[in-house]
mmCIF file of C-alpha atoms in Angstrom:
data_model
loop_
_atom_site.group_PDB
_atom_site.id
_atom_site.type_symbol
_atom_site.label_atom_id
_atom_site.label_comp_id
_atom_site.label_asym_id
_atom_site.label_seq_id
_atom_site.Cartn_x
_atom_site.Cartn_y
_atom_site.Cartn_z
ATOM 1 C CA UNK N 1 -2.137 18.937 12.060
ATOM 2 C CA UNK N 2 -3.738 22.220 11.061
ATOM 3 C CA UNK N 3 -1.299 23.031 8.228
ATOM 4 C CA UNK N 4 1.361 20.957 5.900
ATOM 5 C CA UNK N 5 4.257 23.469 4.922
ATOM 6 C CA UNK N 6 7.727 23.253 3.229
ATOM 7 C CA UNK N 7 9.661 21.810 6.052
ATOM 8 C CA UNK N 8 6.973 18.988 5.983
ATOM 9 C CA UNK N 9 7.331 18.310 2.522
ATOM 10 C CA UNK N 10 11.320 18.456 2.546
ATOM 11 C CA UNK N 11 11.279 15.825 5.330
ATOM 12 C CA UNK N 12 9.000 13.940 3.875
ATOM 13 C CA UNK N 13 10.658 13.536 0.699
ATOM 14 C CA UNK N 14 13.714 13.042 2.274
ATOM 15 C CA UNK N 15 12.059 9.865 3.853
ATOM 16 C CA UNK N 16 10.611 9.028 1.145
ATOM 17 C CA UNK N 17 13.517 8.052 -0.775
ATOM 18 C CA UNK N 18 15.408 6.608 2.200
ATOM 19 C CA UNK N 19 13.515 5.862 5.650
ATOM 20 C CA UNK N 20 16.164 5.174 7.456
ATOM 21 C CA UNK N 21 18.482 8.003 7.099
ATOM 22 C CA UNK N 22 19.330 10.034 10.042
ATOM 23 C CA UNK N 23 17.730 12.570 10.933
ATOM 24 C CA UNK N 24 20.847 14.252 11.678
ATOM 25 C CA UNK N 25 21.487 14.098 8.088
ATOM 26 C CA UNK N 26 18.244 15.553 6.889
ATOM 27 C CA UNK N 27 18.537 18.201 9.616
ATOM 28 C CA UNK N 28 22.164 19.209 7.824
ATOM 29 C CA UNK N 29 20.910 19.266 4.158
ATOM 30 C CA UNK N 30 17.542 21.041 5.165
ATOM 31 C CA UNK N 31 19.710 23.573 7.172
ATOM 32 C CA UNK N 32 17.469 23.187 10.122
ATOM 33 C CA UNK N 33 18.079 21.622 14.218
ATOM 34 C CA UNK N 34 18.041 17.974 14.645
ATOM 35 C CA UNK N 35 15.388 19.015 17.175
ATOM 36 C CA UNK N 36 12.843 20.376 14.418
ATOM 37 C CA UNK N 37 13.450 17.342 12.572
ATOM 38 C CA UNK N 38 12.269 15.247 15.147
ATOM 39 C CA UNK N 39 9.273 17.199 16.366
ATOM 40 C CA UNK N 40 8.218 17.436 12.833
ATOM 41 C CA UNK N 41 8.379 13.591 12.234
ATOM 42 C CA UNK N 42 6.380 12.911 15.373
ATOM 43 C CA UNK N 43 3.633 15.275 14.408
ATOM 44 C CA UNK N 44 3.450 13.572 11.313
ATOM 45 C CA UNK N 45 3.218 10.390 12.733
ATOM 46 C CA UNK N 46 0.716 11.878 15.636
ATOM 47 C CA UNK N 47 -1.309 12.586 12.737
ATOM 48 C CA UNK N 48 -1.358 9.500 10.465
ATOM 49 C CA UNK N 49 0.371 11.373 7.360
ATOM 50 C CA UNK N 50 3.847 9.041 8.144
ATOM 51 C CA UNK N 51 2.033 5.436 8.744
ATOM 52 C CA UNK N 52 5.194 3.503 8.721
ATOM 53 C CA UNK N 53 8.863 2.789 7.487
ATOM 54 C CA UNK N 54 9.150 -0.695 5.952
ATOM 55 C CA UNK N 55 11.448 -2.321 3.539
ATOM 56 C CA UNK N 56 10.140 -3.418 0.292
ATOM 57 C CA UNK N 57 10.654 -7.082 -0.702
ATOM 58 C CA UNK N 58 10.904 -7.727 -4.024
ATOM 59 C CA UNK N 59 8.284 -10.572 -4.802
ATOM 60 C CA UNK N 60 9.660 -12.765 -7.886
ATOM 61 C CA UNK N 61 13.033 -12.695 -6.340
ATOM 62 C CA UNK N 62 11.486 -15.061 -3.385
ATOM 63 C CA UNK N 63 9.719 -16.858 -5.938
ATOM 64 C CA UNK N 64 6.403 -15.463 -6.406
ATOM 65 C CA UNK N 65 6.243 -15.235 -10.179
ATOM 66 C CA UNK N 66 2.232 -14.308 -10.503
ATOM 67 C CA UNK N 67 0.683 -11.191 -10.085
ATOM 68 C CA UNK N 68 -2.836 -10.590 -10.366
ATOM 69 C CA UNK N 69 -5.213 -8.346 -9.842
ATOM 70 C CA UNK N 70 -9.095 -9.997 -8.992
ATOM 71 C CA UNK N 71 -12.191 -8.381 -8.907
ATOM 72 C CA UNK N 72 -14.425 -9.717 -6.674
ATOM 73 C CA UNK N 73 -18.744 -9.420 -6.733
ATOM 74 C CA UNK N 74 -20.783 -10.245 -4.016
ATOM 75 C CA UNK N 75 -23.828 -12.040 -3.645
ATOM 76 C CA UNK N 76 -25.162 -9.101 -1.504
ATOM 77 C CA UNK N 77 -23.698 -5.713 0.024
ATOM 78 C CA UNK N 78 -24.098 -6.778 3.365
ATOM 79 C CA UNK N 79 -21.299 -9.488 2.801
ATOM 80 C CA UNK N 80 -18.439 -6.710 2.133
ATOM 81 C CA UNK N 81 -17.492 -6.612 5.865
ATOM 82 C CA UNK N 82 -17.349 -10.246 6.334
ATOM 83 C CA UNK N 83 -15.608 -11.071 3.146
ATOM 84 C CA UNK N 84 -12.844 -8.555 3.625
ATOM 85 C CA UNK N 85 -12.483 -9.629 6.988
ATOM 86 C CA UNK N 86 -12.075 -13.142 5.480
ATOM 87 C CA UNK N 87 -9.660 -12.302 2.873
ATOM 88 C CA UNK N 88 -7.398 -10.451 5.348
ATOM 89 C CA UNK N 89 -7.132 -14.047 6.579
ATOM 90 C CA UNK N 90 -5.250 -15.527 3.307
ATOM 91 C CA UNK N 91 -1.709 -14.004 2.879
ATOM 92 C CA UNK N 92 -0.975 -13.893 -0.781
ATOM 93 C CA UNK N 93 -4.030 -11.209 -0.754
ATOM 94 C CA UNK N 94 -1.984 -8.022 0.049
ATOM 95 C CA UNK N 95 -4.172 -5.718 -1.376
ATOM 96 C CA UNK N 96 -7.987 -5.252 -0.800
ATOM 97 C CA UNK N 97 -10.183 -2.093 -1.837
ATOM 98 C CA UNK N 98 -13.682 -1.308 -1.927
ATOM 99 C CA UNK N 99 -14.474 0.025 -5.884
ATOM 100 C CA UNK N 100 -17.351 1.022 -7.951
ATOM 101 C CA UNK N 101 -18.609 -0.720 -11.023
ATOM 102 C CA UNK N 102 -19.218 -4.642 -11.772
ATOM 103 C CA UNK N 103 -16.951 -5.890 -8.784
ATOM 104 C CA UNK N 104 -17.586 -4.468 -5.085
ATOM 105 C CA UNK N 105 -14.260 -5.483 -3.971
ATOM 106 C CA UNK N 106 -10.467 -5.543 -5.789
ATOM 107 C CA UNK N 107 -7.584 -7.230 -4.075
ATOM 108 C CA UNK N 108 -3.828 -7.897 -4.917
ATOM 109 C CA UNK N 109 -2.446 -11.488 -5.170
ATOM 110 C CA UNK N 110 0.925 -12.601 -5.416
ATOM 111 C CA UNK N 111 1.285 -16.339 -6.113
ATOM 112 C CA UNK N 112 3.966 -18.815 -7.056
ATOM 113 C CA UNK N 113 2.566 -19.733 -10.401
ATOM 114 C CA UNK N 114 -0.801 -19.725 -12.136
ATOM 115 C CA UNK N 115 -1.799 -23.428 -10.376
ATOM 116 C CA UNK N 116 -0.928 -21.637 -7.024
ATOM 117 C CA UNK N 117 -2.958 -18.908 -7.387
ATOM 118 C CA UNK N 118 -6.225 -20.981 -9.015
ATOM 119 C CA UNK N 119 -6.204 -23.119 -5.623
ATOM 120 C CA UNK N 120 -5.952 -19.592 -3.619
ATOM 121 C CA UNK N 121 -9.125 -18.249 -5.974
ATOM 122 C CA UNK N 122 -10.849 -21.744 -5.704
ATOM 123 C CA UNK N 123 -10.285 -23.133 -2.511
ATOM 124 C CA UNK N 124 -10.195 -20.016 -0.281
ATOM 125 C CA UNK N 125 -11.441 -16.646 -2.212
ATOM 126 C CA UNK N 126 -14.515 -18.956 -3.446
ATOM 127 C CA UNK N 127 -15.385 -20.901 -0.090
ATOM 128 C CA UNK N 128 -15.779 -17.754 1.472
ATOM 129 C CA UNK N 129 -19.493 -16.969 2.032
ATOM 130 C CA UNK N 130 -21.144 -13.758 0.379
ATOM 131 C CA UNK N 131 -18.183 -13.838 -2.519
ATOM 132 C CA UNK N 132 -20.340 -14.513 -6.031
ATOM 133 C CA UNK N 133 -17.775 -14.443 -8.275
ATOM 134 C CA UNK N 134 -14.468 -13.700 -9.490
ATOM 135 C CA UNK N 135 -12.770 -11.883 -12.369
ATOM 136 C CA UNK N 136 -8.762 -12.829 -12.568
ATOM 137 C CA UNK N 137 -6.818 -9.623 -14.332
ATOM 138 C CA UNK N 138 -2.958 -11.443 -14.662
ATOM 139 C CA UNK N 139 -0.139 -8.969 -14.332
ATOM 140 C CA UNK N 140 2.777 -9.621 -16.740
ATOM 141 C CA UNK N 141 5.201 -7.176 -15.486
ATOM 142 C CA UNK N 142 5.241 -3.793 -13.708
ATOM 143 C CA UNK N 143 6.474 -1.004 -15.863
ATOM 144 C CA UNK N 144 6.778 1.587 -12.903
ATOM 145 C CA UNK N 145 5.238 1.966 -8.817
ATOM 146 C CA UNK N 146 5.707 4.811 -6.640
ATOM 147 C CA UNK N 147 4.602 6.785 -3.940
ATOM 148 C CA UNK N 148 1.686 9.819 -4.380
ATOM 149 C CA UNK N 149 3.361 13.039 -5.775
ATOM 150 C CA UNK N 150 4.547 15.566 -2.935
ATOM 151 C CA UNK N 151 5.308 18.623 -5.813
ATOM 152 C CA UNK N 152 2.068 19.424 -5.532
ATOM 153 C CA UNK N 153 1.587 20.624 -2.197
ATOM 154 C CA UNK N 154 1.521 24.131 -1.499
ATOM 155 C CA UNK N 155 2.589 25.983 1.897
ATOM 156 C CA UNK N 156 -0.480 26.134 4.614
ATOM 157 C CA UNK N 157 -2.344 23.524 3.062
ATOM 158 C CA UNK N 158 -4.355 21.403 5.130
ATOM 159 C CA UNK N 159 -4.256 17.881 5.693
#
């Protein structure tokens, strides 16, 4: 997609706050076809800005009460690959980024309760080999998540 323009943004943040209204509908209150609606999600899609629609499930209302944030280091660069593809493995990790400073890796857990996660951390983030070490950051509550900004996108930029 050689160019991200108005249309683009008003769909998207028409999605954005509800993926599965019609397109019909967003067609109507953009005052544009059904048909341009559709060809515009596709390209979007074609080109990896729309990755998916999913519904959110909310976390501590299916009983995972801790949150925390881990920094992992590394005995040695060369592990990164092998330890991410080993924490993909566990599924309380639902988050996993490559960062700079003390820890090569950060990753997302969501737990039960603090004895759940430890036994996560100690018998599967700490068995796995090239991980060195572990910093545990636990999150008490989230005050707000969303989505990156769309106001800031201007008409024929590229993406």
């Amino acid at each position: 997609m050689s160019h991200f323009d108005y249309i683009d943004q008003q769909i998207l943040l028409q999605i954005r706050k509800d993926a599965r209204k019609p397109f019909s509908q967003i067609a109507e209150e953009l005052k544009i076809s059904n048909s341009l609606v559709h060809q515009r999600i596709r390209k979007l899609k074609e080109n990896e800005v729309i990755d998916k629609a999913e519904f959110v499930i909310d976390e501590k209302r299916i009983g995972y009460k801790t949150k925390s944030y881990v920094g992992i280091r590394l005995k040695e660069a060369r592990y990164a690959k092998s330890v991410v593809d080993d924490l993909a493995k566990i599924p309380e990790i639902l988050e996993c980024n490559y960062v700079s400073g003390n820890y090569a890796l950060f990753i997302l857990i969501f737990a039960y309760d603090n004895h759940h996660l430890r036994n996560i951390l100690y018998e599967q983030v700490h068995q796995i080999d090239g991980v060195a070490g572990t910093d545990s950051f636990i999150c008490f509550d989230t005050n707000f998540k969303r989505q990156i900004t769309l106001d800031s996108l201007v008409k024929g930029q590229s993406i």
